[in-house]
mmCIF file of C-alpha atoms and ligand atoms in Angstrom:
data_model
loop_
_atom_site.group_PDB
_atom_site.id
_atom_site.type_symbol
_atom_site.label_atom_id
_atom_site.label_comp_id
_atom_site.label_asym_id
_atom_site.label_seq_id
_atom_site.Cartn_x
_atom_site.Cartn_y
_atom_site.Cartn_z
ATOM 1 C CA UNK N 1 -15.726 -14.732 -9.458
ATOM 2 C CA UNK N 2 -15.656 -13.806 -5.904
ATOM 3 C CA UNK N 3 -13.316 -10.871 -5.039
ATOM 4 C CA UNK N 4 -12.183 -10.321 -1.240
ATOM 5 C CA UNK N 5 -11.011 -6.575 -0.430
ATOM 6 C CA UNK N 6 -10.367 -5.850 2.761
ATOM 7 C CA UNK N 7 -11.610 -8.722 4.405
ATOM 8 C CA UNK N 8 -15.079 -8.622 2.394
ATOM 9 C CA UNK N 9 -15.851 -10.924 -0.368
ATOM 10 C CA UNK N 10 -17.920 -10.046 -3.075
ATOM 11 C CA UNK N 11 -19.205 -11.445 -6.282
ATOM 12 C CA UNK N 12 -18.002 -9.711 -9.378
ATOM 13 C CA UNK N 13 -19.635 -10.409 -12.771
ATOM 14 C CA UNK N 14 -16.926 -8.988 -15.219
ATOM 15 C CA UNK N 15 -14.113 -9.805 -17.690
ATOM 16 C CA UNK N 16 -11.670 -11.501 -16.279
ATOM 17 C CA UNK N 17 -8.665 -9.701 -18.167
ATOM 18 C CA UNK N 18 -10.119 -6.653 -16.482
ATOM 19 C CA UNK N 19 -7.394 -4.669 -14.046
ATOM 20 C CA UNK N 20 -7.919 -4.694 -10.687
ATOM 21 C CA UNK N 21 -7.500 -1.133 -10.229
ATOM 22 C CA UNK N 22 -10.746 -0.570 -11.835
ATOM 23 C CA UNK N 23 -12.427 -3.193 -10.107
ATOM 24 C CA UNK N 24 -11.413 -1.973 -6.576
ATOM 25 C CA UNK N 25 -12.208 1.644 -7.765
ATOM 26 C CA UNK N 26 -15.535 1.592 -9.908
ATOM 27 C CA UNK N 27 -17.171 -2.215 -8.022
ATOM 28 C CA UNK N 28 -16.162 -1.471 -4.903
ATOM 29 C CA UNK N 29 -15.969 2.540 -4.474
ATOM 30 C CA UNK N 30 -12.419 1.865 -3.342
ATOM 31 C CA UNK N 31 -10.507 4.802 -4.474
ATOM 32 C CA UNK N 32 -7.213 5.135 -2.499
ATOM 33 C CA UNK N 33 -5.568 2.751 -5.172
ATOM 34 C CA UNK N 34 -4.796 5.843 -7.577
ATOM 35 C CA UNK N 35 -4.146 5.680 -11.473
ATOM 36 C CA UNK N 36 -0.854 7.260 -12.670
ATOM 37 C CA UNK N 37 1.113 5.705 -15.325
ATOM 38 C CA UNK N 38 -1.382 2.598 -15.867
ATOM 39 C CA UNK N 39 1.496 0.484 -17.071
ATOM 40 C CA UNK N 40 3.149 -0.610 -13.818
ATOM 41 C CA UNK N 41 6.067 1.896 -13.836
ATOM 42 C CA UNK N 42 4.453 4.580 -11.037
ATOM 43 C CA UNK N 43 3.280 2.417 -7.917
ATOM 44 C CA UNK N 44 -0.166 4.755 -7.593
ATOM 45 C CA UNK N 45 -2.169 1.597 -8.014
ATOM 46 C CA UNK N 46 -0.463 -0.236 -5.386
ATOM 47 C CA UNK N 47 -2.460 -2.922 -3.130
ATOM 48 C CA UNK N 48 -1.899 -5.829 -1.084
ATOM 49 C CA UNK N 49 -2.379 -8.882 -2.756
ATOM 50 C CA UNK N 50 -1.894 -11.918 0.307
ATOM 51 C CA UNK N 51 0.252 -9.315 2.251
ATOM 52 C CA UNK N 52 2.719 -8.660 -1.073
ATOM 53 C CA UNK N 53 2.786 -4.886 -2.877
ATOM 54 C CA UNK N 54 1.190 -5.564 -6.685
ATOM 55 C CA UNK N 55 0.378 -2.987 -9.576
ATOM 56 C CA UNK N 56 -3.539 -3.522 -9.506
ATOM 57 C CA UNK N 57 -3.446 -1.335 -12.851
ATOM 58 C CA UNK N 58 -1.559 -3.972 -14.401
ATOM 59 C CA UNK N 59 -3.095 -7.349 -12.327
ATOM 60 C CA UNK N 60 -5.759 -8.818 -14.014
ATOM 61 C CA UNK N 61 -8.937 -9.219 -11.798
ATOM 62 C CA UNK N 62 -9.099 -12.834 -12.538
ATOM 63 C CA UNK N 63 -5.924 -13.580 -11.206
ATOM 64 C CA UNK N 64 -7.245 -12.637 -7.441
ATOM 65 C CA UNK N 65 -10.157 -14.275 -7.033
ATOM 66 C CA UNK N 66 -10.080 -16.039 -3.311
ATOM 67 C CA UNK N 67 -7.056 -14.271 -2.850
ATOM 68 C CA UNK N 68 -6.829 -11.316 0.277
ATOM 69 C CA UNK N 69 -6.781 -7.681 -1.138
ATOM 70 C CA UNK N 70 -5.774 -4.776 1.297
ATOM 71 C CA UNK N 71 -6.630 -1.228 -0.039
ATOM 72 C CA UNK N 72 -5.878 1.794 2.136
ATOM 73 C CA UNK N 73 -9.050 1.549 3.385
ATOM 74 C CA UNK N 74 -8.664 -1.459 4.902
ATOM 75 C CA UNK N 75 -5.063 -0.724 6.673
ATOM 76 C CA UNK N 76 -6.494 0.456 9.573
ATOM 77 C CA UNK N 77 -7.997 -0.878 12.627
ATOM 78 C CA UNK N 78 -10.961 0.345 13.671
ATOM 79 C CA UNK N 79 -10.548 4.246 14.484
ATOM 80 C CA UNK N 80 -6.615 3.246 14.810
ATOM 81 C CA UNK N 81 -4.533 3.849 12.089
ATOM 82 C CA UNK N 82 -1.935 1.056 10.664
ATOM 83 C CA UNK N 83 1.606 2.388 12.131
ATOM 84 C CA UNK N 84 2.966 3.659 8.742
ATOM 85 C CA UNK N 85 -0.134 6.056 8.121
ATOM 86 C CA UNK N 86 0.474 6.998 11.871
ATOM 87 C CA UNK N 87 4.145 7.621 10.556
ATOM 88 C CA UNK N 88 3.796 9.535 7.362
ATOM 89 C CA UNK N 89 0.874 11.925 9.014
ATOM 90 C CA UNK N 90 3.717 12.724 11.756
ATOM 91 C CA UNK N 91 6.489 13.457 9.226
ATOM 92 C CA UNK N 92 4.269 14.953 6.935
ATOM 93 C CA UNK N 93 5.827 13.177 4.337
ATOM 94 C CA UNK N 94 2.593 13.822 1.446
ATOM 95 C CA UNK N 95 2.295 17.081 -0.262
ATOM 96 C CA UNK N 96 -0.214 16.477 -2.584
ATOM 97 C CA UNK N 97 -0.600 12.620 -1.722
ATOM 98 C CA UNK N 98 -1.925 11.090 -5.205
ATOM 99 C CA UNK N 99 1.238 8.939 -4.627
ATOM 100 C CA UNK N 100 0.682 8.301 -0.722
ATOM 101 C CA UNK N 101 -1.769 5.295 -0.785
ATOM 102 C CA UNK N 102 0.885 3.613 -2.745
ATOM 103 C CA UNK N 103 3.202 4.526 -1.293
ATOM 104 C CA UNK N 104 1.872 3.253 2.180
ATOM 105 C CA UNK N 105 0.944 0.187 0.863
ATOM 106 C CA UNK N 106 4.639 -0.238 -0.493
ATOM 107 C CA UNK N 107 5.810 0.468 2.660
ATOM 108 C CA UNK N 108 3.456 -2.061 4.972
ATOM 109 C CA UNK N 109 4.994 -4.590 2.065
ATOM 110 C CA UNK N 110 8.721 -3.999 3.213
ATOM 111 C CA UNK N 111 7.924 -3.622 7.169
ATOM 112 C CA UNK N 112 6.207 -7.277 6.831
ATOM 113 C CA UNK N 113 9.219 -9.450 4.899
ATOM 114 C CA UNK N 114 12.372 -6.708 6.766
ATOM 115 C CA UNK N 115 10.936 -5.028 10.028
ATOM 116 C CA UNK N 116 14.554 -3.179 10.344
ATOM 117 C CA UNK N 117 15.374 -2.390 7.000
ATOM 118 C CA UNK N 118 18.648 0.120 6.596
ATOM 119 C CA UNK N 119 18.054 3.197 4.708
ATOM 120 C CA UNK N 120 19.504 2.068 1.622
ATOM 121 C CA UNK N 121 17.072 -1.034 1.412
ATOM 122 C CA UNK N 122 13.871 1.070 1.919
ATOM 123 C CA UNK N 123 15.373 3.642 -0.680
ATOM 124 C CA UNK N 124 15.768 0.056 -3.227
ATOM 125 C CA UNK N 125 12.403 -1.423 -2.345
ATOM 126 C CA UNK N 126 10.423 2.189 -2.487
ATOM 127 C CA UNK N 127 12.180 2.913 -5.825
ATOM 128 C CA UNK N 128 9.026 1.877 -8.423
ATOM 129 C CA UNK N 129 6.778 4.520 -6.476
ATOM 130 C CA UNK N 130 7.178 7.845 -8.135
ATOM 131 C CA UNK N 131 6.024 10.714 -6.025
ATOM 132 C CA UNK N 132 5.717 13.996 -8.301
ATOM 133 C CA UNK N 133 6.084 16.063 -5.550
ATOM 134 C CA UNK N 134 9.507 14.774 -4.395
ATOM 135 C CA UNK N 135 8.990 14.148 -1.028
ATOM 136 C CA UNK N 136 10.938 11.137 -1.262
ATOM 137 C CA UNK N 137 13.289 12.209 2.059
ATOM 138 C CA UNK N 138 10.440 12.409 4.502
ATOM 139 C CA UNK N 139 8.840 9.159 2.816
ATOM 140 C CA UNK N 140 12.017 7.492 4.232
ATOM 141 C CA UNK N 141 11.949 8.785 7.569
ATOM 142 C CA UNK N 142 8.490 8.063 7.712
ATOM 143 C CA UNK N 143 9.316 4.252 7.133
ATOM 144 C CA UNK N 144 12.027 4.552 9.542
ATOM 145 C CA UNK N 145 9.731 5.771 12.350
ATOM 146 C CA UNK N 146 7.082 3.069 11.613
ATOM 147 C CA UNK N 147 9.668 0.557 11.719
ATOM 148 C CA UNK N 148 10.923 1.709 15.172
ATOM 149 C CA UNK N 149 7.466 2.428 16.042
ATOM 150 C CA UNK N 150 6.516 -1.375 15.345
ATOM 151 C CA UNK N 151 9.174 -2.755 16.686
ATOM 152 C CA UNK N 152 8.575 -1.091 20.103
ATOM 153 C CA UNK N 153 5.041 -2.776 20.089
ATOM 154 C CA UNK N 154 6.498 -6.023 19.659
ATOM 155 C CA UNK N 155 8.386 -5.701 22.178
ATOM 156 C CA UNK N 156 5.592 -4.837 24.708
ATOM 157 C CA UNK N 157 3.389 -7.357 23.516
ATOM 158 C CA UNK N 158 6.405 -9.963 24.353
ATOM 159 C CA UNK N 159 6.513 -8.076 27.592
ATOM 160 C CA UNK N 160 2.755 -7.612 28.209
HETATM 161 S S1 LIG J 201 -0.917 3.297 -12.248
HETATM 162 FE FE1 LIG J 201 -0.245 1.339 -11.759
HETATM 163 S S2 LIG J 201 1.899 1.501 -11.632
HETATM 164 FE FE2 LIG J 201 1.247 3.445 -12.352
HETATM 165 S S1 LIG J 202 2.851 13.758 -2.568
HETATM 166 FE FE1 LIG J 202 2.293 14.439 -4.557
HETATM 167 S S2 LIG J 202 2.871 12.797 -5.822
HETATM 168 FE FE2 LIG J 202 3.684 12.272 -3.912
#
């Protein structure tokens, strides 16, 4: 089957009841999807799967193929970084970041389908990602900061 990460598509010879998670991480060397729980209750494993948040540890990889994958190494543009890394690295809201790539990835999910969302709603849609080191407070103001962030480049481009 042919498996597209981050805008590359490759061809995988492998069972197709096989989780993604492993796929992305021993295939394709892409290790920013991290393994916590392995059942779907932690959010570590989270990807992109056509733009929506999915447990990879609990996808199966035949239920991608032709389908786009982003990993956290394919949120960022060139040497730019996606606006919600931007935002977590300037409210420092990672201690020992095992949970961060998820968490990210979470996060780029919500911004895409609520570009505003209240506190409350990102606080509901972040709720699956554990983060062991409880950082959950700056997590949030992180995703409030993208969100303003983004929607000030909107707004220029309108402009521009
Ligand atoms: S490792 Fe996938 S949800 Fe925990
Ligand atoms: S920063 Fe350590 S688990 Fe979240």
């Amino acid at each position: 089957m042919d498996v597209t990460a981050n805008g590359v598509s490759t061809r995988v010879d492998t069972d197709p009841e096989r989780p993604l998670l492993w796929v992305l991480r021993n295939e394709f060397g892409l290790t920013g999807a991290k393994y916590g729980c392995g059942e779907g209750q932690c959010g570590a494993c989270t990807v992109l799967i056509d733009g929506v948040a999915h447990r990879s540890c609990i996808t199966a990889v035949g239920s991608v193929a032709g389908r786009a994958i982003t990993t956290i190494e394919g949120l960022a543009d060139g040497e730019k970084l996606h606006p919600v890394q931007q935002a977590f690295l300037d409210a420092d809201a990672m201690q020992c970041g095992y949970c961060t790539p998820g968490m990210i990835l979470q996060s780029v999910a919500l911004l895409r389908k609520n570009a505003a969302p209240s506190e409350a709603e990102i606080r509901q849609h972040m709720e699956g990602n554990i983060c062991r080191c409880g950082t959950y407070n700056r997590i949030v103001a992180a995703i409030q900061d993208a969100s303003r962030a983004m929607l000030t480049d909107a707004k220029e481009h309108e402009h521009a």
